[in-house]
Coordinates of C-alpha atoms in Angstrom, one line a residue:
X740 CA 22.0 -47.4 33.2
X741 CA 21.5 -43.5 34.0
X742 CA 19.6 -41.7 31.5
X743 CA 20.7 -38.0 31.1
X744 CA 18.3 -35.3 31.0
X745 CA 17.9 -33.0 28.1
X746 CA 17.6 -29.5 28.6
X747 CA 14.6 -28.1 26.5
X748 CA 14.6 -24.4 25.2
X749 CA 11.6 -22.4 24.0
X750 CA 11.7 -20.2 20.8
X751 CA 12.5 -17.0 22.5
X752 CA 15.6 -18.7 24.7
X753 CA 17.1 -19.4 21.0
X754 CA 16.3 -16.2 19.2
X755 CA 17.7 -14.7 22.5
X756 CA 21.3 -17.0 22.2
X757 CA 21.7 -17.1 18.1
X758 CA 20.0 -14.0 17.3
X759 CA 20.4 -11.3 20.1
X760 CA 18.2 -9.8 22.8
X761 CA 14.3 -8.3 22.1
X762 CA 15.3 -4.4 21.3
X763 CA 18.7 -5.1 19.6
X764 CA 19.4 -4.3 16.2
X765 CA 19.7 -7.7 15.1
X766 CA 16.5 -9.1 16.7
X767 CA 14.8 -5.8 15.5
X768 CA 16.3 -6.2 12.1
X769 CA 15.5 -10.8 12.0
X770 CA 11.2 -10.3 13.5
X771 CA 11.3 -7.1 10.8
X772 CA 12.3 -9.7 7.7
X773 CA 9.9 -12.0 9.0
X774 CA 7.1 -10.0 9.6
X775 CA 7.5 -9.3 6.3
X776 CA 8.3 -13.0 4.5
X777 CA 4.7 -13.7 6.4
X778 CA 3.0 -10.5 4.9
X779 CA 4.6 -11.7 1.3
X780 CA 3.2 -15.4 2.1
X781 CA -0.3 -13.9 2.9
X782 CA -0.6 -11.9 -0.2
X783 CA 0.7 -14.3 -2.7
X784 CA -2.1 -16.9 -1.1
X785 CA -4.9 -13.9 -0.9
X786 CA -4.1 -13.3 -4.8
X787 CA -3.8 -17.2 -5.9
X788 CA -7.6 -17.5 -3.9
X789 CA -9.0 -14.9 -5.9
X790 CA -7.3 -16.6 -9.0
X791 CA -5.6 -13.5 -10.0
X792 CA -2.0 -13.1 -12.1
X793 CA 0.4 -10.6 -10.3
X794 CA -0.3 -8.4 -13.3
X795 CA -3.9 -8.4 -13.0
X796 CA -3.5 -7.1 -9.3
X797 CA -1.0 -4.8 -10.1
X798 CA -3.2 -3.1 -12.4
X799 CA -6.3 -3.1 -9.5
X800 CA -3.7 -1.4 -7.4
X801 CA -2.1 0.4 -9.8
X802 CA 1.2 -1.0 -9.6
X803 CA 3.5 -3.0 -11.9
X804 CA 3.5 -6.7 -11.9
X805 CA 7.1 -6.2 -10.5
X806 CA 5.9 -4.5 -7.5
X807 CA 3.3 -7.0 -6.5
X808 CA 6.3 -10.0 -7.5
X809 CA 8.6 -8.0 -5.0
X810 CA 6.1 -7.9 -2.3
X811 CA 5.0 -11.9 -2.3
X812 CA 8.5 -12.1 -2.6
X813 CA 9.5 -9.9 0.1
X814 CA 12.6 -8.7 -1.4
X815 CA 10.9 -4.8 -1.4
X816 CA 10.0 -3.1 1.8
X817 CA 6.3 -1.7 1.0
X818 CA 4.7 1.4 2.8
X819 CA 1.2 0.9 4.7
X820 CA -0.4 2.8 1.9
X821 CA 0.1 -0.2 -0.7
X822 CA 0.0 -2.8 1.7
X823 CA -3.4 -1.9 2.4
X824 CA -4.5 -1.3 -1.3
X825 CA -3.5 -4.6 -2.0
X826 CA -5.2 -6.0 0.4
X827 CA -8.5 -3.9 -0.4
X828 CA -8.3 -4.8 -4.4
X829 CA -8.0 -8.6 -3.0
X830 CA -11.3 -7.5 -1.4
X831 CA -9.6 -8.8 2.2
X832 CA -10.0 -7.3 5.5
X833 CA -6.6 -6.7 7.2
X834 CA -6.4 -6.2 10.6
X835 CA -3.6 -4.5 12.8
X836 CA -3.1 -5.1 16.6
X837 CA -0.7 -2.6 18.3
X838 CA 0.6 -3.5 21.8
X839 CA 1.2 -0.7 24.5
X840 CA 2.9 -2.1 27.1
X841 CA -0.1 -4.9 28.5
X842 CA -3.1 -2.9 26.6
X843 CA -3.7 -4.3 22.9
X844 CA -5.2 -1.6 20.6
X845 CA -6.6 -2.9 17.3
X846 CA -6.5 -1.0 14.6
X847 CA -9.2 -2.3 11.7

């Protein structure tokens, strides 16, 4: 009996077919989201570490508990500006790493 070979695809293949091409607005618009559901995922665990309510680091930040909900949540876009004074109240180092081209420049 023959066996049949199974095609394997990688991650990018499939975001390529069922999402679109890198640089189209609905790739741009899908690895925007989920840049985004990770930074939510990444707060909520930084706060829960630091065993903090979302109303005590609202007030660090000086926010409303509904802003810091809406972040872990990602159902609210945030500016740099927050993002970062969340992260500094949670007393966490965030690093950025911007790619130009095939040069990485970090950003600390």
């Amino acid at each position: 009996m023959k066996t049949k070979e199974v095609k394997t695809y990688s991650l990018a293949e499939m975001k390529d077919k069922y999402i679109g091409k890198a640089g189209t607005t609905d790739r741009d618009d899908y690895e925007y989201e989920l840049s985004m559901d990770v930074l939510g995922k990444m707060i909520k665990s930084a706060r829960q570490e630091r065993k903090l309510t979302q109303e005590e680091l609202g007030r660090l930040v000086g926010v409303q508990k509904a802003q810091i909900s809406k972040l872990e949540s990602s159902t609210n876009s945030a500016t740099i500006d927050t993002i970062l004074k969340v992260f500094k109240a949670l007393k966490a180092d965030i690093n950025f790493n911007v790619k130009l081209e095939d040069n990485f420049i970090k950003l600390v």
